[in-house]
Tab-separated table of C-alpha atoms and ligand atoms in Angstrom:
chain	number	residue	atom	x	y	z
A	297	MET	CA	-21.399	32.186	37.319
A	298	ASP	CA	-18.277	30.468	38.024
A	299	ALA	CA	-16.555	31.310	41.083
A	300	PRO	CA	-12.866	32.581	39.694
A	301	SER	CA	-11.157	30.462	42.643
A	302	ARG	CA	-12.544	27.450	40.272
A	303	ALA	CA	-10.805	28.229	37.034
A	304	ILE	CA	-7.443	26.662	36.420
A	305	PRO	CA	-4.130	27.989	36.617
A	306	CYS	CA	-2.299	27.837	33.923
A	307	ASP	CA	1.084	29.703	32.360
A	308	LEU	CA	0.342	31.012	29.305
A	309	LEU	CA	-2.934	31.031	27.274
A	310	VAL	CA	-3.363	32.998	24.131
A	311	SER	CA	-6.472	32.911	22.145
A	312	ALA	CA	-6.624	34.692	18.348
A	313	ALA	CA	-9.595	34.440	15.033
A	314	VAL	CA	-8.410	31.284	14.030
A	315	VAL	CA	-5.975	28.313	15.398
A	316	LEU	CA	-5.392	26.210	13.329
A	317	THR	CA	-4.661	22.617	14.633
A	318	GLN	CA	-2.810	20.579	12.806
A	319	ASN	CA	-4.885	17.798	15.054
A	320	PRO	CA	-5.757	14.345	13.338
A	321	GLU	CA	-8.888	15.785	12.267
A	322	ARG	CA	-7.124	18.713	10.714
A	323	ASP	CA	-9.099	21.079	13.181
A	324	ILE	CA	-9.719	25.056	12.314
A	325	LEU	CA	-10.854	27.089	15.128
A	326	THR	CA	-13.019	30.100	15.031
A	327	ASP	CA	-11.865	32.632	17.826
A	328	GLY	CA	-10.147	29.146	19.592
A	329	ALA	CA	-7.266	29.608	22.251
A	330	VAL	CA	-4.347	27.829	23.651
A	331	ALA	CA	-3.261	27.072	26.746
A	332	CYS	CA	-0.135	26.189	28.320
A	333	LEU	CA	0.982	24.839	31.734
A	334	GLY	CA	5.039	23.629	32.305
A	335	GLY	CA	6.078	24.066	28.416
A	336	THR	CA	2.982	21.292	27.284
A	337	ILE	CA	-0.776	22.863	26.029
A	338	VAL	CA	-3.029	21.383	28.145
A	339	ALA	CA	-5.756	22.953	26.024
A	340	VAL	CA	-7.103	23.693	22.846
A	341	GLY	CA	-10.621	24.750	21.736
A	342	PRO	CA	-12.764	28.341	21.994
A	343	ALA	CA	-11.503	31.155	23.472
A	344	ALA	CA	-14.796	31.937	25.806
A	345	GLU	CA	-14.496	28.777	27.487
A	346	LEU	CA	-10.794	28.347	27.695
A	347	ARG	CA	-10.576	31.517	28.861
A	348	ARG	CA	-13.468	30.624	31.413
A	349	ALA	CA	-12.044	27.272	32.366
A	350	PHE	CA	-8.355	28.839	32.985
A	351	ALA	CA	-7.055	31.324	34.975
A	352	PRO	CA	-3.514	32.129	33.163
A	353	ALA	CA	-0.372	34.198	34.486
A	354	ARG	CA	0.109	35.859	31.234
A	355	ASP	CA	-3.439	36.216	28.848
A	356	LEU	CA	-2.487	37.593	25.030
A	357	ASP	CA	-5.373	38.001	22.869
A	358	LEU	CA	-4.311	38.406	19.501
A	359	GLY	CA	-7.034	39.354	17.952
A	360	ARG	CA	-7.187	39.195	13.740
A	361	ALA	CA	-4.178	36.399	13.903
A	362	MET	CA	-3.904	33.008	13.116
A	363	LEU	CA	-2.223	30.341	15.542
A	364	LEU	CA	-0.291	27.353	14.159
A	365	PRO	CA	2.058	25.078	15.213
A	366	GLY	CA	5.625	26.071	14.735
A	367	LEU	CA	7.404	24.921	11.815
A	368	ILE	CA	9.781	22.598	12.030
A	369	ASN	CA	13.459	22.903	10.307
A	370	SER	CA	14.128	19.222	9.817
A	371	HIS	CA	17.410	19.749	7.913
A	372	THR	CA	20.066	22.649	8.383
A	373	HIS	CA	23.115	23.816	9.083
A	374	ALA	CA	22.096	26.793	10.951
A	375	PRO	CA	25.578	28.663	11.610
A	376	MET	CA	26.296	28.493	8.220
A	377	THR	CA	24.256	32.212	8.152
A	378	LEU	CA	27.978	33.074	8.508
A	379	LEU	CA	28.891	32.400	4.854
A	380	ARG	CA	25.460	33.328	2.965
A	381	GLY	CA	26.287	35.057	-0.245
A	382	ALA	CA	29.865	34.239	-0.173
A	383	ALA	CA	29.422	31.614	-2.466
A	384	ASP	CA	26.642	31.874	-5.119
A	385	ASP	CA	25.696	30.314	-7.826
A	386	LEU	CA	28.308	27.158	-8.080
A	387	PRO	CA	27.611	23.081	-8.701
A	388	LEU	CA	27.804	21.606	-5.185
A	389	MET	CA	31.344	19.598	-5.645
A	390	ASP	CA	32.528	23.014	-6.514
A	391	TRP	CA	30.662	24.863	-4.043
A	392	LEU	CA	31.571	22.908	-1.175
A	393	HIS	CA	35.566	22.067	-1.818
A	394	ASN	CA	36.696	25.382	-3.346
A	395	HIS	CA	34.369	27.529	-1.462
A	396	ILE	CA	32.652	26.484	1.820
A	397	PHE	CA	35.206	23.361	3.242
A	398	PRO	CA	37.992	25.815	2.391
A	399	LEU	CA	36.611	28.397	4.598
A	400	GLU	CA	35.027	26.195	7.340
A	401	ALA	CA	38.340	25.512	7.773
A	402	HIS	CA	39.432	28.771	9.729
A	403	LEU	CA	36.075	28.373	11.640
A	404	THR	CA	36.457	28.991	15.468
A	405	PRO	CA	34.142	27.955	18.494
A	406	GLU	CA	33.180	31.874	19.358
A	407	LEU	CA	32.191	32.028	15.170
A	408	VAL	CA	29.726	29.081	15.329
A	409	HIS	CA	27.931	30.432	18.300
A	410	LEU	CA	27.747	33.695	16.337
A	411	GLY	CA	26.679	31.826	12.852
A	412	ALA	CA	23.630	29.769	14.905
A	413	LEU	CA	22.493	32.547	16.846
A	414	LEU	CA	21.823	34.668	14.270
A	415	GLY	CA	19.935	31.649	12.730
A	416	CYS	CA	17.819	31.143	15.447
A	417	ALA	CA	17.279	34.741	15.282
A	418	GLU	CA	15.943	34.305	12.074
A	419	MET	CA	14.279	30.815	12.432
A	420	ILE	CA	12.609	32.738	15.966
A	421	ALA	CA	11.863	36.254	14.000
A	422	THR	CA	9.973	33.774	10.625
A	423	GLY	CA	7.643	30.858	12.909
A	424	THR	CA	10.245	28.352	13.366
A	425	THR	CA	10.018	26.604	16.794
A	426	ALA	CA	12.637	23.681	16.683
A	427	PHE	CA	15.558	22.497	13.912
A	428	LEU	CA	17.477	19.787	13.113
A	429	ASP	CA	21.285	21.087	12.304
A	430	MET	CA	24.280	19.186	11.139
A	431	TYR	CA	27.088	21.410	11.534
A	432	LEU	CA	31.340	21.641	12.645
A	433	LEU	CA	31.978	22.504	16.164
A	434	GLU	CA	27.789	22.200	17.532
A	435	ARG	CA	28.264	22.734	21.006
A	436	GLY	CA	28.409	26.635	19.758
A	437	THR	CA	24.630	25.935	17.843
A	438	ALA	CA	24.051	24.000	21.204
A	439	LYS	CA	24.716	27.218	23.059
A	440	ALA	CA	22.775	29.383	20.758
A	441	ALA	CA	19.787	27.398	20.691
A	442	GLN	CA	19.974	26.793	24.540
A	443	SER	CA	20.211	30.626	25.538
A	444	SER	CA	17.666	31.716	22.505
A	445	GLY	CA	15.323	29.235	23.728
A	446	LEU	CA	14.885	27.127	20.278
A	447	ARG	CA	14.262	23.517	20.628
A	448	ALA	CA	17.077	21.878	18.390
A	449	VAL	CA	18.452	18.504	17.415
A	450	VAL	CA	21.990	19.118	17.191
A	451	GLY	CA	24.866	16.625	15.572
A	452	GLU	CA	28.554	17.911	15.374
A	453	VAL	CA	29.318	17.105	11.724
A	454	LEU	CA	31.247	13.321	11.463
A	455	PHE	CA	33.335	13.089	8.068
A	456	GLY	CA	35.986	10.295	7.180
A	457	PHE	CA	39.077	13.159	7.599
A	458	PRO	CA	39.816	15.596	10.678
A	459	SER	CA	37.718	18.368	11.366
A	460	PRO	CA	38.728	21.737	13.295
A	461	ALA	CA	36.978	19.439	15.997
A	462	TYR	CA	38.415	16.218	16.551
A	463	ALA	CA	41.446	14.779	14.926
A	464	ASP	CA	39.640	11.205	14.169
A	465	LEU	CA	37.022	9.127	13.851
A	466	ASP	CA	37.356	7.701	17.488
A	467	ALA	CA	37.722	11.389	18.681
A	468	GLY	CA	34.588	12.243	17.166
A	469	LEU	CA	32.025	9.543	18.477
A	470	ASP	CA	33.555	10.709	22.193
A	471	LEU	CA	32.336	14.415	20.528
A	472	VAL	CA	28.947	13.286	20.408
A	473	ARG	CA	28.661	11.172	23.467
A	474	ALA	CA	29.883	13.878	25.451
A	475	MET	CA	27.480	16.669	24.107
A	476	HIS	CA	24.602	14.004	24.365
A	477	ALA	CA	26.076	13.376	27.968
A	478	GLU	CA	26.048	17.509	28.208
A	479	LEU	CA	22.865	17.904	26.902
A	480	GLY	CA	19.928	15.217	27.408
A	481	GLY	CA	17.184	14.447	26.445
A	482	GLY	CA	15.617	17.915	27.079
A	483	ARG	CA	14.566	21.017	24.595
A	484	VAL	CA	17.958	21.345	23.407
A	485	ARG	CA	19.180	17.575	22.352
A	486	ALA	CA	22.306	15.996	20.883
A	487	ALA	CA	21.959	13.147	17.665
A	488	VAL	CA	25.387	11.465	15.142
A	489	MET	CA	25.721	12.972	12.144
A	490	PRO	CA	27.959	11.744	9.711
A	491	HIS	CA	27.942	14.337	6.942
A	492	ALA	CA	27.434	12.143	3.362
A	493	LEU	CA	27.990	8.564	1.904
A	494	TYR	CA	30.657	10.701	-0.792
A	495	THR	CA	32.837	12.081	2.981
A	496	CYS	CA	32.329	9.481	5.390
A	497	PRO	CA	34.124	5.889	4.657
A	498	PRO	CA	31.725	2.431	5.830
A	499	GLU	CA	33.393	2.144	9.325
A	500	LEU	CA	32.403	5.768	10.182
A	501	LEU	CA	28.330	4.802	9.437
A	502	THR	CA	28.261	1.892	10.535
A	503	ARG	CA	29.970	2.854	14.003
A	504	SER	CA	28.189	6.403	14.256
A	505	TYR	CA	24.852	4.042	13.556
A	506	ALA	CA	26.120	1.851	16.297
A	507	LEU	CA	26.152	4.622	18.722
A	508	ALA	CA	22.881	6.200	17.670
A	509	GLU	CA	21.652	3.069	18.550
A	510	GLU	CA	23.409	2.797	21.702
A	511	LEU	CA	22.824	6.140	23.107
A	512	ASP	CA	18.788	6.297	21.695
A	513	LEU	CA	19.667	9.276	18.920
A	514	VAL	CA	18.648	10.359	15.851
A	515	TRP	CA	20.703	9.261	12.897
A	516	HIS	CA	20.941	11.779	10.418
A	517	THR	CA	23.121	12.201	6.931
A	518	HIS	CA	22.750	13.757	3.564
A	519	LEU	CA	21.693	11.023	0.908
A	520	ALA	CA	20.956	11.041	-2.637
A	521	GLU	CA	21.280	14.668	-3.246
A	522	THR	CA	22.685	14.654	-6.887
A	523	VAL	CA	22.736	12.546	-10.231
A	524	ASN	CA	26.651	12.359	-9.559
A	525	GLU	CA	26.744	10.897	-5.719
A	526	ALA	CA	23.722	8.221	-7.004
A	527	ALA	CA	26.551	7.587	-9.784
A	528	LEU	CA	29.635	7.233	-7.319
A	529	ALA	CA	27.546	5.048	-5.101
A	530	GLU	CA	26.882	2.712	-8.409
A	531	GLN	CA	30.932	2.753	-9.089
A	532	ASN	CA	32.230	2.347	-5.650
A	533	HIS	CA	29.587	-0.029	-4.204
A	534	HIS	CA	27.783	-1.398	-7.491
A	535	GLN	CA	24.106	-0.799	-5.240
A	536	SER	CA	22.286	3.089	-5.130
A	537	PRO	CA	22.712	4.860	-1.921
A	538	VAL	CA	19.561	3.348	-0.084
A	539	GLU	CA	20.825	0.101	-1.148
A	540	TYR	CA	23.785	0.774	0.103
A	541	MET	CA	22.625	2.020	3.801
A	542	LEU	CA	19.891	-0.755	3.546
A	543	ASP	CA	22.961	-2.823	2.895
A	544	LEU	CA	25.225	-1.453	5.992
A	545	GLY	CA	22.178	-2.046	8.545
A	546	LEU	CA	21.579	2.607	8.438
A	547	LEU	CA	17.777	2.625	7.718
A	548	SER	CA	15.270	2.479	10.215
A	549	PRO	CA	12.711	4.927	12.258
A	550	ARG	CA	15.692	7.045	13.879
A	551	SER	CA	17.388	7.332	10.325
A	552	THR	CA	16.263	10.753	9.269
A	553	LEU	CA	17.825	11.402	5.228
A	554	ALA	CA	18.236	15.058	4.066
A	555	HIS	CA	17.387	15.423	0.388
A	556	VAL	CA	16.780	11.911	-1.592
A	557	VAL	CA	16.593	13.827	-4.734
A	558	PHE	CA	16.387	10.442	-7.051
A	559	PRO	CA	15.382	7.212	-5.258
A	560	THR	CA	14.165	4.334	-7.661
A	561	ARG	CA	11.307	2.932	-7.241
A	562	ASP	CA	13.152	0.284	-4.861
A	563	GLU	CA	14.765	2.699	-2.908
A	564	ILE	CA	11.155	4.249	-2.282
A	565	ASP	CA	9.737	0.864	-1.308
A	566	ILE	CA	13.154	0.571	1.057
A	567	LEU	CA	12.202	3.407	2.862
A	568	VAL	CA	8.781	3.224	3.583
A	569	SER	CA	9.844	-0.437	5.130
A	570	THR	CA	12.416	0.726	6.985
A	571	GLY	CA	10.564	3.680	8.621
A	572	ALA	CA	13.572	5.970	7.514
A	573	HIS	CA	12.374	9.789	7.260
A	574	ALA	CA	13.436	12.085	4.045
A	575	VAL	CA	13.661	15.564	4.315
A	576	HIS	CA	12.662	17.252	1.288
A	577	CYS	CA	15.393	21.106	0.638
A	578	PRO	CA	13.584	22.182	-2.564
A	579	GLU	CA	15.080	25.899	-2.722
A	580	SER	CA	18.706	24.473	-1.952
A	581	ASN	CA	18.124	21.586	-4.632
A	582	MET	CA	17.039	24.228	-6.916
A	583	LYS	CA	19.442	26.860	-6.450
A	584	LEU	CA	22.698	24.214	-6.522
A	585	ALA	CA	20.590	22.889	-9.466
A	586	SER	CA	20.488	19.339	-7.990
A	587	GLY	CA	17.330	18.437	-9.260
A	588	VAL	CA	13.619	17.947	-8.213
A	589	ALA	CA	12.772	15.653	-5.519
A	590	PRO	CA	9.614	13.107	-6.634
A	591	VAL	CA	7.981	14.289	-3.425
A	592	PRO	CA	4.189	13.525	-4.624
A	593	ASP	CA	4.995	9.768	-5.322
A	594	LEU	CA	7.038	9.347	-2.119
A	595	LEU	CA	4.375	10.653	0.132
A	596	ASP	CA	2.096	8.393	-2.311
A	597	ALA	CA	4.140	5.615	-1.553
A	598	GLY	CA	3.905	6.855	2.583
A	599	VAL	CA	7.247	7.716	3.141
A	600	SER	CA	7.467	10.057	6.150
A	601	LEU	CA	8.917	13.194	5.376
A	602	GLY	CA	9.729	16.914	6.250
A	603	LEU	CA	10.674	19.442	5.155
A	604	GLY	CA	14.348	21.730	5.625
A	605	THR	CA	16.139	24.852	4.319
A	606	ASP	CA	19.226	23.031	4.238
A	607	GLY	CA	22.449	25.322	5.456
A	608	PRO	CA	21.404	29.508	4.439
A	609	CYS	CA	24.721	29.334	2.543
A	610	SER	CA	22.523	27.381	0.092
A	611	ASN	CA	18.955	28.744	-0.212
A	612	ASN	CA	20.027	31.593	1.217
A	613	ASN	CA	17.417	31.525	4.458
A	614	LEU	CA	16.551	29.878	7.291
A	615	ASN	CA	12.365	30.970	6.521
A	616	MET	CA	10.130	28.367	6.684
A	617	PHE	CA	7.457	30.013	5.311
A	618	GLU	CA	9.011	30.605	2.439
A	619	GLU	CA	10.583	27.264	1.761
A	620	MET	CA	6.594	25.415	2.343
A	621	GLY	CA	5.651	27.691	-0.292
A	622	THR	CA	8.159	27.014	-2.338
A	623	ALA	CA	8.277	22.942	-2.210
A	624	ALA	CA	3.877	23.571	-2.966
A	625	LEU	CA	4.906	25.799	-6.329
A	626	LEU	CA	8.088	23.150	-7.576
A	627	HIS	CA	5.738	20.521	-7.731
A	628	LYS	CA	2.655	21.357	-9.428
A	629	SER	CA	5.771	23.227	-12.114
A	630	GLU	CA	7.548	19.854	-12.247
A	631	LEU	CA	4.707	17.852	-12.766
A	632	ARG	CA	2.008	20.507	-14.601
A	633	ASP	CA	-0.249	19.507	-11.853
A	634	PRO	CA	-1.787	21.773	-10.117
A	635	ALA	CA	-2.943	19.841	-7.268
A	636	LYS	CA	0.369	18.808	-6.581
A	637	LEU	CA	1.467	19.340	-3.534
A	638	THR	CA	-1.325	20.613	-1.495
A	639	ALA	CA	-1.045	23.264	0.403
A	640	GLN	CA	-2.178	21.336	3.597
A	641	GLN	CA	-0.025	19.113	2.482
A	642	ALA	CA	3.097	21.006	2.402
A	643	LEU	CA	2.001	22.474	5.737
A	644	ASP	CA	1.976	18.920	6.962
A	645	LEU	CA	6.006	18.545	5.537
A	646	ALA	CA	6.585	21.259	8.129
A	647	THR	CA	5.119	20.487	11.327
A	648	LEU	CA	4.397	16.549	11.670
A	649	GLY	CA	6.542	15.334	9.096
A	650	GLY	CA	9.434	17.300	11.191
A	651	ALA	CA	7.875	16.526	14.202
A	652	ALA	CA	8.713	12.669	12.767
A	653	CYS	CA	11.891	13.420	11.613
A	654	LEU	CA	12.962	14.657	14.586
A	655	GLY	CA	11.736	11.767	16.137
A	656	GLN	CA	9.939	13.588	19.022
A	657	PRO	CA	5.978	13.242	18.194
A	658	ASN	CA	4.923	15.719	21.106
A	659	LEU	CA	5.803	18.332	18.100
A	660	GLY	CA	4.105	19.659	14.933
A	661	SER	CA	0.178	20.452	16.226
A	662	LEU	CA	-1.935	22.005	18.897
A	663	ALA	CA	-3.878	19.205	21.591
A	664	PRO	CA	-3.844	18.314	24.974
A	665	GLY	CA	-0.702	17.050	25.881
A	666	GLN	CA	1.423	18.309	23.357
A	667	ALA	CA	4.457	20.922	23.514
A	668	ALA	CA	3.700	24.385	23.907
A	669	ASP	CA	5.680	25.200	20.644
A	670	PHE	CA	3.466	27.870	17.972
A	671	CYS	CA	3.433	31.109	16.181
A	672	ALA	CA	0.936	33.335	14.974
A	673	LEU	CA	0.742	35.419	11.571
A	674	ASP	CA	-0.550	38.834	11.583
A	675	LEU	CA	-3.767	38.108	10.092
A	676	THR	CA	-4.068	42.014	9.131
A	677	ALA	CA	-1.293	42.093	6.302
A	678	PRO	CA	-1.810	43.385	3.338
A	679	ASN	CA	-1.211	39.623	1.465
A	680	MET	CA	-3.371	38.282	3.989
A	681	LEU	CA	-6.378	39.767	3.283
A	682	PRO	CA	-8.858	38.380	2.364
A	683	LEU	CA	-8.901	35.348	4.221
A	684	PHE	CA	-10.983	31.656	2.846
A	685	ASP	CA	-8.471	29.165	3.194
A	686	PRO	CA	-6.241	29.607	6.275
A	687	VAL	CA	-4.341	26.524	5.484
A	688	ALA	CA	-3.709	28.058	1.862
A	689	GLN	CA	-3.105	31.255	2.856
A	690	ALA	CA	-0.098	29.483	5.758
A	691	VAL	CA	1.252	28.420	2.698
A	692	HIS	CA	0.639	30.378	-0.614
A	693	ALA	CA	0.288	33.590	0.780
A	694	ALA	CA	2.390	33.993	3.687
A	695	THR	CA	5.880	35.374	3.472
A	696	GLY	CA	7.058	34.647	7.336
A	697	GLN	CA	7.414	38.796	7.404
A	698	GLU	CA	3.457	38.537	9.630
A	699	VAL	CA	4.726	35.743	11.994
A	700	ARG	CA	3.929	38.092	15.140
A	701	LEU	CA	4.362	35.788	18.134
A	702	THR	CA	6.776	32.703	18.271
A	703	VAL	CA	6.259	30.232	21.677
A	704	VAL	CA	8.368	27.478	22.464
A	705	ASP	CA	8.239	25.621	25.629
A	706	GLY	CA	5.439	28.146	26.566
A	707	HIS	CA	7.682	30.825	26.765
A	708	ILE	CA	7.651	33.759	24.165
A	709	LEU	CA	10.677	33.898	22.211
A	710	TYR	CA	9.321	37.187	20.010
A	711	GLN	CA	6.404	39.119	20.308
A	712	ASP	CA	5.522	41.993	17.791
A	713	GLY	CA	9.196	42.836	16.274
A	714	ARG	CA	10.477	42.315	19.737
A	715	PHE	CA	13.260	39.238	20.802
A	716	SER	CA	13.057	38.428	24.198
A	717	THR	CA	15.598	35.464	24.312
A	718	ILE	CA	18.695	37.454	22.211
A	719	ASP	CA	20.072	40.872	21.875
A	720	TYR	CA	19.444	41.711	18.794
A	721	PRO	CA	21.348	44.606	18.241
A	722	SER	CA	24.353	43.662	19.472
A	723	LEU	CA	24.136	40.588	17.217
A	724	VAL	CA	23.751	43.286	14.578
A	725	ARG	CA	26.615	44.305	15.763
A	726	GLU	CA	28.546	41.303	15.931
A	727	MET	CA	27.985	40.522	12.506
A	728	GLU	CA	30.152	43.182	11.094
A	729	GLY	CA	33.165	41.856	12.158
A	730	VAL	CA	31.956	38.195	10.369
A	731	GLN	CA	32.277	40.125	6.669
A	732	ALA	CA	36.006	41.306	7.353
A	733	TRP	CA	36.575	37.698	8.425
A	734	VAL	CA	34.834	35.876	4.799
A	735	ARG	CA	36.991	38.148	2.803
A	736	ARG	CA	40.252	37.251	4.913
A	737	ASN	CA	39.811	34.091	4.693
A	738	ARG	CA	38.114	33.221	1.384
A	739	GLY	CA	41.590	33.678	-0.620
B	1367	ZN	ZN1	22.369	20.011	4.005
């Protein structure tokens, strides 16, 4: 018998009936466990074995649950929870210019923080552990991510016109630089985020990219979201959006491009050869009737691809389990081929693909040395019984409401309906004022 003193100390040991690792072999363990120390996974294996080997400060046996890597939302605007349901059923440009931008002109840092905190609560409760966020007054999102315990890559959105956060491009770039200095390279970090080709002049795009290179940060923008955008690039630059970006020197593994709904064969080849990442946002693309990104073609070609909800105003939620299910169904329907997209591919987009989009390969899988970011689904929920294929269950059956546990950086943020880092009742009370604010300002 092992003497207790020989057991290795660790902070947290979580065991569950099923552990879906997403490791390179895509191992799925029965009666497995994950041991964490200092925010890092130190072991993944049979629960009985890990319980013998480790002396955890906290030992959590979830029983009939499925442990899997936390989902990664690779493109969102979390504070837009404030505007959820404020404008729906409209085309992108009308929606953006006549409804969203006018409301956003009235935003304050306090409101952005409040909206981001609600977004963090929604993400935590539905098993998302990391998100890539672009918005105005983005320090509020950074603050919400820091206090809620989520992992985040945040960027002040850069426009070719003044925003509530800065007067001109120089001030916008200075703001990004200051945020990076404040945040550093930890759980919440800064990135450089010009809005889109149609809102940013070439000088903004190239100078923002140079800043991302200088500070070694992710560079994130919207690209090729609609047919109109592609037509506009053709008209203004006589090039497709991806070719134009390539010519400006903006494509590399630090580039993460949201949407890419209409790539030509040449554009797909450019994405592969440059190592730029694309983020599939199926529900937003469906809701704004932007079209269907050729995800199976992108994957076949070898494009690095993540999955995002986009903002909760064009979705209208931040639930990555729903997004995975939608992605899997959409391409089957679009291509009339049930083998596309597979449940495994959908799960890969939301985990390993997200890790690549965020430039953090230590995310997206459960293995020694990886970040201790994971969630657990209740396998006794009516829609989770019986269980044959855990991957299919996570993608096709789960809704996100089965999440029992969310852990980031080794810390439990949510367990069985309770938030440990967010005062949710007071957040609900604060949201009452938001409705009045939207009504007052939407004209
Ligand atoms: Zn977006």
